[in-house]
Coordinates of C-alpha atoms and ligand atoms in Angstrom, one line a residue:
M131 CA 97.6 122.7 110.5
R132 CA 101.0 121.5 109.2
A133 CA 101.3 119.2 106.3
V134 CA 104.3 118.1 104.3
Q135 CA 103.6 118.7 100.7
V136 CA 105.1 117.6 97.4
Q137 CA 104.7 120.4 94.8
E138 CA 107.0 118.9 92.2
Y139 CA 108.4 115.3 91.8
G140 CA 112.0 114.9 92.8
G141 CA 114.4 114.0 95.6
P142 CA 113.8 114.3 99.4
E143 CA 114.3 118.0 99.2
V144 CA 110.9 118.5 97.5
L145 CA 109.2 117.7 100.7
R146 CA 108.1 121.0 102.1
T147 CA 106.1 121.8 105.3
V148 CA 103.2 124.1 104.6
E149 CA 100.1 125.5 106.5
T150 CA 96.8 124.1 105.2
E151 CA 93.2 123.9 106.1
V152 CA 92.1 121.1 108.5
P153 CA 90.3 118.5 106.4
E154 CA 86.7 117.5 107.3
P155 CA 85.5 113.9 107.0
G156 CA 82.8 113.2 104.4
P157 CA 80.2 110.4 104.6
G158 CA 81.8 107.2 105.7
Q159 CA 85.0 108.9 106.7
V160 CA 86.9 109.7 109.9
S161 CA 89.4 112.4 110.7
V162 CA 92.3 111.6 112.9
D163 CA 94.6 113.9 115.0
V164 CA 97.9 112.3 114.1
A165 CA 100.4 111.2 116.7
Y166 CA 102.8 109.3 114.5
T167 CA 103.1 108.6 110.8
G168 CA 104.8 105.5 109.4
V169 CA 107.2 106.0 106.5
N170 CA 106.7 103.5 103.6
F171 CA 108.8 102.9 100.5
A172 CA 105.7 103.8 98.5
D173 CA 106.0 107.3 99.9
L174 CA 109.4 107.6 98.2
K175 CA 107.9 106.3 94.9
A176 CA 105.1 108.8 95.2
R177 CA 107.5 111.7 95.8
G178 CA 110.0 110.7 93.1
E179 CA 107.8 109.5 90.3
G180 CA 104.1 110.1 91.2
Y181 CA 103.3 106.5 92.2
R182 CA 99.5 106.4 92.9
V183 CA 99.4 110.2 93.0
P184 CA 96.2 111.8 91.4
S185 CA 97.7 115.2 90.9
L186 CA 100.2 117.8 92.2
P187 CA 100.5 119.2 94.9
F188 CA 99.8 116.3 97.3
V189 CA 100.6 115.2 100.8
P190 CA 102.2 111.7 101.0
G191 CA 101.7 109.1 103.8
L192 CA 99.7 105.9 104.1
E193 CA 99.5 105.1 107.8
V194 CA 99.1 106.8 111.1
S195 CA 98.3 106.4 114.7
G196 CA 96.4 109.0 116.7
R197 CA 93.1 109.9 118.2
V198 CA 89.8 110.2 116.3
R199 CA 89.0 113.9 115.8
A200 CA 85.6 113.8 114.0
L201 CA 83.2 111.3 112.4
G202 CA 81.6 111.7 109.0
E203 CA 78.0 110.9 108.3
G204 CA 77.0 107.3 108.8
V205 CA 80.1 106.2 110.7
S206 CA 79.6 104.0 113.7
G207 CA 81.8 101.6 115.7
V208 CA 84.5 104.2 116.5
E209 CA 84.3 107.2 118.9
V210 CA 85.8 110.7 119.0
G211 CA 88.9 110.7 121.1
Q212 CA 89.5 106.9 120.6
E213 CA 93.1 105.9 120.0
V214 CA 93.4 104.2 116.6
A215 CA 95.7 103.0 113.9
A216 CA 94.6 103.8 110.3
L217 CA 95.6 103.1 106.7
T218 CA 95.1 106.1 104.6
A219 CA 95.0 106.8 100.8
G220 CA 97.7 109.5 101.2
G221 CA 97.7 112.6 103.3
A222 CA 99.3 111.1 106.4
Y223 CA 102.3 113.5 106.6
A224 CA 100.1 116.0 108.5
D225 CA 98.6 117.1 111.8
V226 CA 95.2 115.8 110.7
V227 CA 94.3 113.2 108.1
V228 CA 90.9 112.0 106.7
T229 CA 90.4 108.4 105.8
D230 CA 87.6 105.8 105.2
A231 CA 86.2 104.4 108.4
T232 CA 86.7 100.9 107.0
T233 CA 90.5 101.3 107.4
V234 CA 90.5 102.7 110.9
F235 CA 91.3 100.1 113.7
P236 CA 91.4 100.1 117.5
L237 CA 94.9 99.6 118.8
P238 CA 95.8 96.0 119.4
S239 CA 95.9 95.3 123.1
G240 CA 99.1 96.3 124.8
V241 CA 100.3 98.4 121.8
D242 CA 101.0 102.1 122.3
L243 CA 100.5 104.9 119.7
R244 CA 104.2 104.8 118.7
T245 CA 104.2 101.1 117.9
A246 CA 100.7 101.4 116.3
A247 CA 101.9 103.7 113.6
T248 CA 104.2 100.9 112.3
L249 CA 101.3 98.5 111.7
P250 CA 98.5 99.6 109.3
T251 CA 100.5 99.1 106.0
V252 CA 103.2 96.6 106.9
L253 CA 101.4 94.0 109.1
P254 CA 98.4 93.2 106.8
T255 CA 100.7 93.2 103.8
A256 CA 103.1 90.8 105.5
Y257 CA 100.3 88.6 106.7
A258 CA 98.7 88.5 103.2
L259 CA 102.1 87.6 101.7
V260 CA 102.6 84.7 104.1
H261 CA 99.1 83.4 104.5
A262 CA 96.2 84.7 102.2
V263 CA 98.2 85.0 99.0
G264 CA 101.5 83.0 99.7
R265 CA 99.6 80.2 101.4
L266 CA 102.7 79.0 103.3
Q267 CA 102.4 75.6 104.7
P268 CA 104.4 74.2 107.7
G269 CA 107.7 72.7 106.6
E270 CA 107.9 74.9 103.4
T271 CA 110.8 77.3 102.6
V272 CA 110.5 81.0 101.8
L273 CA 112.7 83.6 100.1
V274 CA 112.2 87.3 100.9
Q275 CA 113.7 90.3 99.1
G276 CA 114.5 93.4 101.2
A277 CA 114.6 91.2 104.3
A278 CA 115.7 93.9 106.7
G279 CA 113.1 96.5 105.7
G280 CA 109.7 97.1 107.2
I281 CA 107.9 94.3 105.2
G282 CA 110.9 92.0 105.4
T283 CA 111.2 92.2 109.1
A284 CA 107.5 91.3 109.7
V285 CA 107.5 88.6 107.0
G286 CA 110.5 86.8 108.5
Q287 CA 108.8 86.5 111.9
L288 CA 105.4 85.5 110.5
A289 CA 106.9 82.9 108.2
K290 CA 108.8 81.3 111.1
A291 CA 105.7 81.4 113.2
A292 CA 103.8 79.6 110.4
G293 CA 106.2 76.7 110.6
A294 CA 108.5 77.5 107.7
S295 CA 111.5 75.1 107.7
G296 CA 113.8 77.7 106.1
V297 CA 113.4 81.5 105.9
F298 CA 115.9 83.0 103.5
G299 CA 116.4 86.7 102.9
V300 CA 118.2 88.9 100.3
V301 CA 119.6 92.3 101.4
S302 CA 122.0 94.9 99.9
G303 CA 124.5 95.1 102.7
A304 CA 126.2 93.2 105.6
A305 CA 124.6 95.3 108.4
K306 CA 121.2 94.5 107.0
A307 CA 122.1 90.8 106.9
K308 CA 122.9 90.8 110.6
Y309 CA 119.6 92.6 111.4
A310 CA 117.6 90.1 109.4
L311 CA 119.3 87.2 111.0
D312 CA 118.1 88.6 114.4
H313 CA 114.5 88.8 113.1
G314 CA 113.6 85.3 112.1
Y315 CA 115.8 84.6 109.0
D316 CA 117.8 81.4 108.9
D317 CA 120.2 82.6 106.2
V318 CA 120.6 85.9 104.4
F319 CA 122.3 86.5 101.1
V320 CA 124.0 89.9 100.5
V321 CA 123.5 91.2 97.0
P322 CA 124.9 94.8 96.8
S323 CA 122.7 97.0 94.7
T324 CA 125.4 97.3 92.1
T325 CA 125.6 93.5 91.6
D326 CA 123.7 91.4 89.2
S327 CA 120.7 90.1 91.3
V328 CA 120.8 86.7 89.5
Q329 CA 123.7 85.9 92.0
F330 CA 121.2 84.9 94.7
V331 CA 119.7 82.1 92.6
D332 CA 122.8 79.9 93.1
E333 CA 122.9 80.7 96.8
V334 CA 119.3 79.7 97.2
R335 CA 119.9 76.4 95.4
A336 CA 122.9 75.7 97.5
A337 CA 121.0 76.5 100.8
T338 CA 118.1 74.2 99.8
G339 CA 120.2 71.2 98.5
G340 CA 119.4 72.2 94.9
R341 CA 115.6 72.1 95.5
G342 CA 114.7 75.8 95.5
V343 CA 112.1 77.5 97.7
D344 CA 108.4 76.9 97.9
L345 CA 107.5 80.6 98.2
A346 CA 109.3 83.7 96.9
L347 CA 108.2 87.2 97.8
D348 CA 109.3 90.0 95.4
P349 CA 108.9 93.7 95.9
V350 CA 111.7 94.7 93.5
G351 CA 110.6 93.6 90.0
G352 CA 112.7 93.4 86.8
E353 CA 115.8 91.1 87.0
T354 CA 115.0 90.3 90.7
F355 CA 111.5 89.1 89.8
R356 CA 113.1 86.8 87.1
A357 CA 115.7 85.6 89.6
S358 CA 113.0 84.9 92.2
L359 CA 111.1 82.8 89.7
A360 CA 114.3 80.9 88.9
S361 CA 114.8 80.2 92.6
L362 CA 111.5 78.3 93.0
A363 CA 111.1 74.6 93.7
V364 CA 108.8 72.4 91.7
F365 CA 105.2 73.7 92.2
G366 CA 106.7 76.9 93.8
R367 CA 104.8 80.1 94.2
L368 CA 106.0 83.7 93.6
V369 CA 104.1 86.7 94.9
S370 CA 104.9 90.0 93.3
F371 CA 104.1 93.0 95.6
G372 CA 106.2 95.9 94.4
N373 CA 108.5 97.4 91.8
A374 CA 111.3 99.1 93.8
S375 CA 113.6 98.8 90.7
S376 CA 111.1 100.8 88.6
A377 CA 111.5 98.1 85.9
E378 CA 109.0 97.6 83.0
P379 CA 105.9 95.6 84.2
W380 CA 106.8 91.9 84.3
R381 CA 105.1 89.3 82.1
V382 CA 105.2 85.5 82.5
G383 CA 103.6 82.7 80.5
Q384 CA 103.7 79.1 79.6
P385 CA 107.5 78.8 79.0
E386 CA 108.2 79.8 82.6
L387 CA 105.2 78.2 84.4
Y388 CA 104.5 74.9 82.7
P389 CA 107.8 73.0 83.1
T390 CA 107.7 72.8 86.9
G391 CA 104.1 73.9 87.7
L392 CA 104.9 77.3 89.0
S393 CA 102.4 80.0 90.1
V394 CA 102.7 83.8 90.1
S395 CA 100.3 86.0 92.0
G396 CA 100.2 89.6 93.3
F397 CA 99.2 91.8 96.1
S398 CA 98.5 95.5 96.7
I399 CA 97.1 96.6 100.0
L400 CA 96.0 100.0 98.6
T401 CA 94.1 98.4 95.8
L402 CA 92.5 95.8 98.1
A403 CA 91.3 98.7 100.3
Q404 CA 89.3 100.0 97.3
T405 CA 88.2 96.7 95.8
A406 CA 87.5 94.5 98.9
P407 CA 87.5 96.6 102.1
G408 CA 85.8 93.8 104.0
A409 CA 88.6 91.4 103.1
L410 CA 91.3 93.9 104.0
R411 CA 89.6 94.6 107.4
A412 CA 89.5 90.8 108.2
L413 CA 93.1 90.5 107.1
T414 CA 94.2 93.5 109.3
E415 CA 92.3 92.1 112.3
K416 CA 94.2 88.8 112.0
A417 CA 97.5 90.6 111.5
F418 CA 96.9 92.8 114.5
T419 CA 96.0 89.8 116.7
A420 CA 99.5 88.4 115.8
V421 CA 101.0 91.6 117.1
A422 CA 98.9 91.5 120.3
E423 CA 99.9 87.9 120.9
G424 CA 103.6 88.8 120.5
V425 CA 104.1 86.6 117.4
V426 CA 105.5 89.6 115.5
S427 CA 107.0 93.0 116.3
L428 CA 108.3 95.7 114.2
P429 CA 111.2 97.7 115.7
V430 CA 111.3 101.5 115.1
T431 CA 114.9 102.1 114.2
A432 CA 114.6 105.9 113.6
E433 CA 112.1 108.7 114.4
F434 CA 112.1 112.2 112.9
P435 CA 109.9 115.2 113.6
L436 CA 107.3 115.8 110.9
E437 CA 109.2 118.7 109.4
E438 CA 112.2 116.4 108.9
A439 CA 110.4 113.9 106.7
S440 CA 113.0 114.5 104.0
E441 CA 115.7 113.0 106.4
A442 CA 113.6 109.8 106.7
H443 CA 113.3 109.6 102.9
R444 CA 117.1 110.1 102.6
L445 CA 117.7 107.2 105.0
M446 CA 115.3 104.8 103.3
G447 CA 116.3 105.9 99.7
G448 CA 120.0 105.4 100.6
R449 CA 119.3 101.8 101.4
T450 CA 120.7 101.9 104.9
S451 CA 117.4 101.7 106.9
T452 CA 116.3 98.7 108.7
G453 CA 112.9 98.0 110.4
K454 CA 110.5 100.9 110.5
L455 CA 111.0 104.6 110.2
L456 CA 108.5 107.0 111.9
L457 CA 107.5 110.7 111.8
R458 CA 106.6 112.2 115.2
V459 CA 103.7 114.5 114.6
A460 CA 102.1 115.4 117.9
Ligands
NAP746 N1 102.0 95.6 97.5 C1 101.8 96.1 98.7 O1 100.6 96.1 99.3 C2 102.9 96.6 99.5 C3 102.7 97.2 100.8 C4 103.8 97.7 101.5 C5 105.1 97.7 100.9 N2 105.2 97.2 99.6 C6 106.5 97.1 99.0 O2 107.4 96.4 99.8 C7 108.7 96.9 99.7 C8 109.2 97.2 101.1 O3 108.4 98.3 101.6 P1 108.7 99.0 103.0 O4 107.9 100.3 103.0 O5 108.7 98.0 104.1 O6 110.2 99.6 102.8 P2 111.6 99.1 103.4 O7 111.7 97.6 103.1 O8 111.7 99.5 104.8 O9 112.7 99.9 102.6 C9 112.8 99.8 101.2 C10 113.4 98.4 100.8 O10 113.5 98.3 99.4 C11 114.7 97.6 99.1 N3 115.1 98.1 97.8 C12 115.2 97.4 96.7 N4 115.5 98.2 95.7 C13 115.6 99.4 96.1 C14 115.9 100.7 95.5 N5 116.2 100.7 94.2 N6 116.0 101.7 96.3 C15 115.7 101.7 97.6 N7 115.4 100.5 98.2 C16 115.4 99.4 97.5 C17 115.7 97.9 100.2 O11 116.3 96.7 100.6 P3 117.8 96.3 100.2 O12 118.6 97.6 100.3 O13 118.2 95.3 101.2 O14 117.7 95.8 98.8 C18 114.7 98.2 101.4 O15 114.5 97.1 102.2 C19 108.6 98.1 98.8 O16 109.0 97.7 97.5 C20 107.2 98.5 98.8 O17 106.8 99.1 97.6 C21 104.2 96.7 98.9

């Protein structure tokens, strides 16, 4: 079978299509004939700097849609040939991927295989950020970094549906701002990647009458994490869920949190899949229901054949992508 492998860390050019053995599912696992693979920012971090990579060489990719090919020992509740969407712990840039049965899901009703590949990583993460971790209440305000990306697109719509009174986004360019405004955002602040990110703090204060936001969601880290914290209202909550800037791990303590009763929390879908698979499954089922009910949709803005995975990485790494990028496998 074909697989896109990384043999050395580097730019998009290190993604190479190779022929490999078809993997067989072990106990509790399922193999899937992949139809489409979703591209995630985490794939770029894995390729470039080894984020969550056990060793070289490796096949990146965290989410697929396709048909169940084979069941490992002890697996029930899913059938060979069934159309599914699955979160994987890597290996999804391939014709066949093996994953734990706990992260394999039936397609939400009315959703085809192409759309299903956009869901397994983004939707449960966005749902957790708004609800389980962010605990957004009707009437509250939200600030989202990377508002036009995969997560950002889903979060804007979910926050609006949860009754947010103001959904504010931060993006790196004007075209992204227009896209985000079309997907649930009330106002979007443009902070070019070359600009000091602290700039958005003043814009958030101005947009909220000086109050700040109740919930800020930060996948960037470093200065942006600090600026997100500075954008919070009294009793505000910040959820950290990534480190796109590759900054040193953040630290917060009493000086930042005590004065206005702030909270900082975190979320990682890949870690949750290992530590609490039942909780992740419940979260994913709720998130997929929101898709089936039309509360949220995630537009595919570009699709590439598997062999051209490097082009998808160039697009996302160049900070010009919006919505969701897919690899067409079958
Ligand atoms: N914790 C979790 O469970 C979890 C799950 C999924 C995703 N994530 C995180 O959520 C973020 C969005 O993921 P995604 O897969 O949906 O990607 P995406 O948003 O479609 O694309 C990457 C985003 O990162 C932003 N960005 C900020 N700094 C960047 C940099 N130095 N280089 C490139 N892009 C940069 C870009 O927005 P601008 O150009 O507008 O700044 C862009 O929206 C990522 O940081 C990812 O690691 C976390």
